[in-house]
Coordinates of N, CA, C and O in Angstrom, one line a residue:
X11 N 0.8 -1.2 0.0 CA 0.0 0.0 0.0 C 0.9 1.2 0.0 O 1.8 1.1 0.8
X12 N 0.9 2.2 -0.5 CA 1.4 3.4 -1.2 C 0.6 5.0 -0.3 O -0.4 5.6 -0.6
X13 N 1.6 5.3 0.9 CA 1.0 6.6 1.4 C -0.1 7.3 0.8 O -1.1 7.6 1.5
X14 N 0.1 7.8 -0.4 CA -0.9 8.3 -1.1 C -2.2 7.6 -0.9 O -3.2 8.3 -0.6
X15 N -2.4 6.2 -1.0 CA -3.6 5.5 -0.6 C -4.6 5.6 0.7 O -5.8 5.3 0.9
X16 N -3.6 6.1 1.7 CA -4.4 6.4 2.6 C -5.0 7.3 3.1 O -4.6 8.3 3.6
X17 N -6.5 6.8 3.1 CA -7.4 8.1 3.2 C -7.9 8.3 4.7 O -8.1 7.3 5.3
X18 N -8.1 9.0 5.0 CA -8.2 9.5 6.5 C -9.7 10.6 6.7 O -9.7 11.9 6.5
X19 N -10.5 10.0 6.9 CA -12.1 10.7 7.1 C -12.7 10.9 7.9 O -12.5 9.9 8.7
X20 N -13.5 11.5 8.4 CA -14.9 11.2 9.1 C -16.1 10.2 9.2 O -17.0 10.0 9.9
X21 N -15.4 9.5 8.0 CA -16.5 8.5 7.9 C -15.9 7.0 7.9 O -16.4 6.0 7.5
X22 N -14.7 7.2 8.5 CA -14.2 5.5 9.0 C -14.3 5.3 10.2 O -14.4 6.2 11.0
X23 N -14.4 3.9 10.5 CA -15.4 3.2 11.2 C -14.2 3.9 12.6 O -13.1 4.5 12.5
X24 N -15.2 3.5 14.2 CA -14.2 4.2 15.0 C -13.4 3.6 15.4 O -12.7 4.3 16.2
X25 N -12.9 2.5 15.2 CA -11.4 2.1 15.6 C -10.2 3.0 14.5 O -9.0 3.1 14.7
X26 N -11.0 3.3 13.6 CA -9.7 4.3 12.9 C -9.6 5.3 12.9 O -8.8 6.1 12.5
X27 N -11.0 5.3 13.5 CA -11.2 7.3 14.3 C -10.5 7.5 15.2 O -9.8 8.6 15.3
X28 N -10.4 6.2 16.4 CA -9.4 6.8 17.4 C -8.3 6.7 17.0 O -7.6 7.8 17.0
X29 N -7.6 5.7 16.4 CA -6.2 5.4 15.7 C -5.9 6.9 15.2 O -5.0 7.6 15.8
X30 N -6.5 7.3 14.4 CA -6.1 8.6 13.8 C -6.4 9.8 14.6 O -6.0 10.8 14.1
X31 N -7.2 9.9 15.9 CA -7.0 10.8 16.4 C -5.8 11.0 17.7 O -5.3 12.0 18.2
X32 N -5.5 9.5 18.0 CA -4.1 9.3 18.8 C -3.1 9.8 17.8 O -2.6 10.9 18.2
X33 N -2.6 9.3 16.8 CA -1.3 9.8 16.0 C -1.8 11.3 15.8 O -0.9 12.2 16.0
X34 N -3.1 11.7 15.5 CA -2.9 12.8 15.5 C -2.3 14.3 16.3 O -1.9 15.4 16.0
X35 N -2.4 13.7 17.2 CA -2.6 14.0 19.4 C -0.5 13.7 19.1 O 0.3 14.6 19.4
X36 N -0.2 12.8 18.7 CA 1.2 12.6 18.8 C 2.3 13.1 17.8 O 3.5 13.3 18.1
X37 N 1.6 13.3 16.6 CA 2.2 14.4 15.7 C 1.9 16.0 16.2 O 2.8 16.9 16.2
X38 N 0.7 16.4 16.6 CA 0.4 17.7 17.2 C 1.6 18.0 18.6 O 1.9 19.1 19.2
X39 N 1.9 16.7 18.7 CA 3.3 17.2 20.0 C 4.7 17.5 19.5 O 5.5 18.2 20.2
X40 N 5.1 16.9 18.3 CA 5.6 17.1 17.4 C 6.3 18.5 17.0 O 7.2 19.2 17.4
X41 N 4.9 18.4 15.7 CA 5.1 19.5 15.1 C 3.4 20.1 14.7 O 2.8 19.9 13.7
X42 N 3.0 20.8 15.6 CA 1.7 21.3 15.6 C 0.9 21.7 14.5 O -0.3 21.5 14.4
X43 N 2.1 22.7 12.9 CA 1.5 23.0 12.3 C 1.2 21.9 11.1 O 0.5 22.1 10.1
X44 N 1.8 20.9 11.3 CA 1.6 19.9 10.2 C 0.1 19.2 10.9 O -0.7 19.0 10.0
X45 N -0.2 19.0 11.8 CA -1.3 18.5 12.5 C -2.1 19.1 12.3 O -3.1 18.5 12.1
X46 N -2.2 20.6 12.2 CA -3.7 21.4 12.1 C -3.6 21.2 10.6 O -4.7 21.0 10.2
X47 N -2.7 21.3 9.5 CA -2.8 21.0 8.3 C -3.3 19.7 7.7 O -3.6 19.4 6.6
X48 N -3.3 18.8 8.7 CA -4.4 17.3 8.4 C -5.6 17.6 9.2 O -6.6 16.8 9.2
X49 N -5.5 18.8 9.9 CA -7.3 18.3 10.7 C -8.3 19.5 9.0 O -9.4 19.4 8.4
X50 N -7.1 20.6 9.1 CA -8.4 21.9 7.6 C -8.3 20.8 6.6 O -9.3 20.9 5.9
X51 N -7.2 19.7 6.1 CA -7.5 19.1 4.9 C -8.3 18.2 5.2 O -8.8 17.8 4.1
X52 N -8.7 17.5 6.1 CA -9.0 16.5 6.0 C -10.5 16.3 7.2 O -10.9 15.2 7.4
X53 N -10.8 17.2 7.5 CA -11.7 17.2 8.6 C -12.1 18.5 8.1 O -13.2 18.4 8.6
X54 N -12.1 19.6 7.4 CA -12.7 21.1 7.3 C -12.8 20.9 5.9 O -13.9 21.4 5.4
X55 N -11.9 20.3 5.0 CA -12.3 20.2 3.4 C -11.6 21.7 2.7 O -12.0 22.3 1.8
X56 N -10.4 22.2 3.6 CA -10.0 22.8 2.5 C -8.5 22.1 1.4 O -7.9 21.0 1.4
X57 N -8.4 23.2 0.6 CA -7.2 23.0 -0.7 C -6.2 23.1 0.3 O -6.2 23.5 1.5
X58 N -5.0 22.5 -0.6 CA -3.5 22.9 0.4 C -3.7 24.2 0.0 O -3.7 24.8 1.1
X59 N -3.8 25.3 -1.2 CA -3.7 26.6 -0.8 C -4.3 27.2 0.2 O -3.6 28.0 0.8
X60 N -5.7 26.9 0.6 CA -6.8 27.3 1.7 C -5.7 27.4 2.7 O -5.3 28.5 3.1
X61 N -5.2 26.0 3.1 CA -5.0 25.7 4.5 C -3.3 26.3 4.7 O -2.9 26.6 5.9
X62 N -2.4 26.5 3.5 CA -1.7 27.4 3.2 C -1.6 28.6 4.0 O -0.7 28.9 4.8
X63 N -2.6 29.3 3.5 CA -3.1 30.7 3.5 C -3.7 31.1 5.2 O -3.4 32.2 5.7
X64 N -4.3 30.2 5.8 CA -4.9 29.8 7.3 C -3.6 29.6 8.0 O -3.4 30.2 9.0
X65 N -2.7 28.7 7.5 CA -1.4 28.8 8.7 C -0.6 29.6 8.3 O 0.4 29.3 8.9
X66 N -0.4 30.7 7.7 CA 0.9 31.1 7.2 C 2.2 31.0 6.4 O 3.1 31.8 6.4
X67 N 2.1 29.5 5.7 CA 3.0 29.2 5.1 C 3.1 29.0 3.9 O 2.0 28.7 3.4
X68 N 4.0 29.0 2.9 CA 3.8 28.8 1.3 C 3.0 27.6 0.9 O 2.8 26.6 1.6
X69 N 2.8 27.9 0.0 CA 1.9 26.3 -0.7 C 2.7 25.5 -0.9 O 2.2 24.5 -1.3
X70 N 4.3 25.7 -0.9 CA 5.2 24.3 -1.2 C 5.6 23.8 -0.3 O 5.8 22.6 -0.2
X71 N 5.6 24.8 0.7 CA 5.9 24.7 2.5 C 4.8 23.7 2.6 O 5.1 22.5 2.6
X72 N 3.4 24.1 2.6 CA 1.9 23.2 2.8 C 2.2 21.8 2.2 O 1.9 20.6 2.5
X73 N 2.8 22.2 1.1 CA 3.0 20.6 0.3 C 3.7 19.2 0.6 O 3.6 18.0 0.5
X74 N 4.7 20.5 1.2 CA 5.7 19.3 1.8 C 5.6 18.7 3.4 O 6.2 17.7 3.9
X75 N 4.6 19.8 4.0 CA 4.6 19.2 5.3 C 3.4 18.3 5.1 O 3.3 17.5 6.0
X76 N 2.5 18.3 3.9 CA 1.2 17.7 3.8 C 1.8 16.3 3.2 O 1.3 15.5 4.0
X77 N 2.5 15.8 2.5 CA 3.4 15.0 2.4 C 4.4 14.0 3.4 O 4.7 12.9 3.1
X78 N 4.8 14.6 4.4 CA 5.8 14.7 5.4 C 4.4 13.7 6.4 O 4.5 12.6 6.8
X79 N 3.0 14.9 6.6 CA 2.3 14.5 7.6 C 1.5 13.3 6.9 O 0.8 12.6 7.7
X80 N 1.4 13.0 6.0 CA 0.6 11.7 5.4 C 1.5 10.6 5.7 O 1.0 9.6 6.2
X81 N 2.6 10.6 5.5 CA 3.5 9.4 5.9 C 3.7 8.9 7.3 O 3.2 7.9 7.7
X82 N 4.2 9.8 8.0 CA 4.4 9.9 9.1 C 3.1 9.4 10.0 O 3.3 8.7 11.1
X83 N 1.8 9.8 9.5 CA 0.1 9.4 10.1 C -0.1 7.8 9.9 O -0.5 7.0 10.8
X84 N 0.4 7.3 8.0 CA 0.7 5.8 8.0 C 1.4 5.0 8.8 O 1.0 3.9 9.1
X85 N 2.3 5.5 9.1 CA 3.5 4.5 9.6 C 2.8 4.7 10.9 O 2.3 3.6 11.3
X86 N 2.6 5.7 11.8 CA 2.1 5.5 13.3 C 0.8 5.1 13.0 O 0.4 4.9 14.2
X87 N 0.0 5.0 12.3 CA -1.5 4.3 12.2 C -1.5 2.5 11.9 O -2.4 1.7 12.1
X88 N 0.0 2.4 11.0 CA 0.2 0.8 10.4 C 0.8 0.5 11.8 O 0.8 -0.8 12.0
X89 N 1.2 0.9 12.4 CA 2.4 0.5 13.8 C 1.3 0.4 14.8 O 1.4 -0.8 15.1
X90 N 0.3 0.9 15.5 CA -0.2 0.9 16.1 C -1.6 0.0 16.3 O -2.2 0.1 17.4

């Protein structure tokens, strides 16, 4: 399975609700703004520009921590 495959919603069942809201809780200790950048993409439904523009950071910046935070969410959601 291929990072990019993993999708992270509102509408998975709640064992992957909590799963993803623990890694979430553990990456937000982390690095906070990559964490609120998976809760506006992925829980609020905005663009990486939107959520860009909401944290303060470039859209390549957004890209790469959006990147950085999708991996990072797999591996502690496949580990756990």
């Amino acid at each position: 399975m291929d990072v990019q495959d993993v999708e992270i919603s509102a509408d998975s069942d709640d064992e992957q609700l909590l799963a993803i809201h623990e890694a979430l809780d553990r990456l937000a200790a982390k690095d906070k703004v990559k964490a609120e950048l998976v809760k506006l993409r992925y829980f609020v439904g905005m663009t990486i520009e939107e959520a860009a523009q909401i944290l303060g950071v470039s859209e390549p910046t957004a890209k790469r921590h959006w990147t950085y935070a999708r991996a990072w969410l797999y591996h502690e959601i496949q580990k756990g």
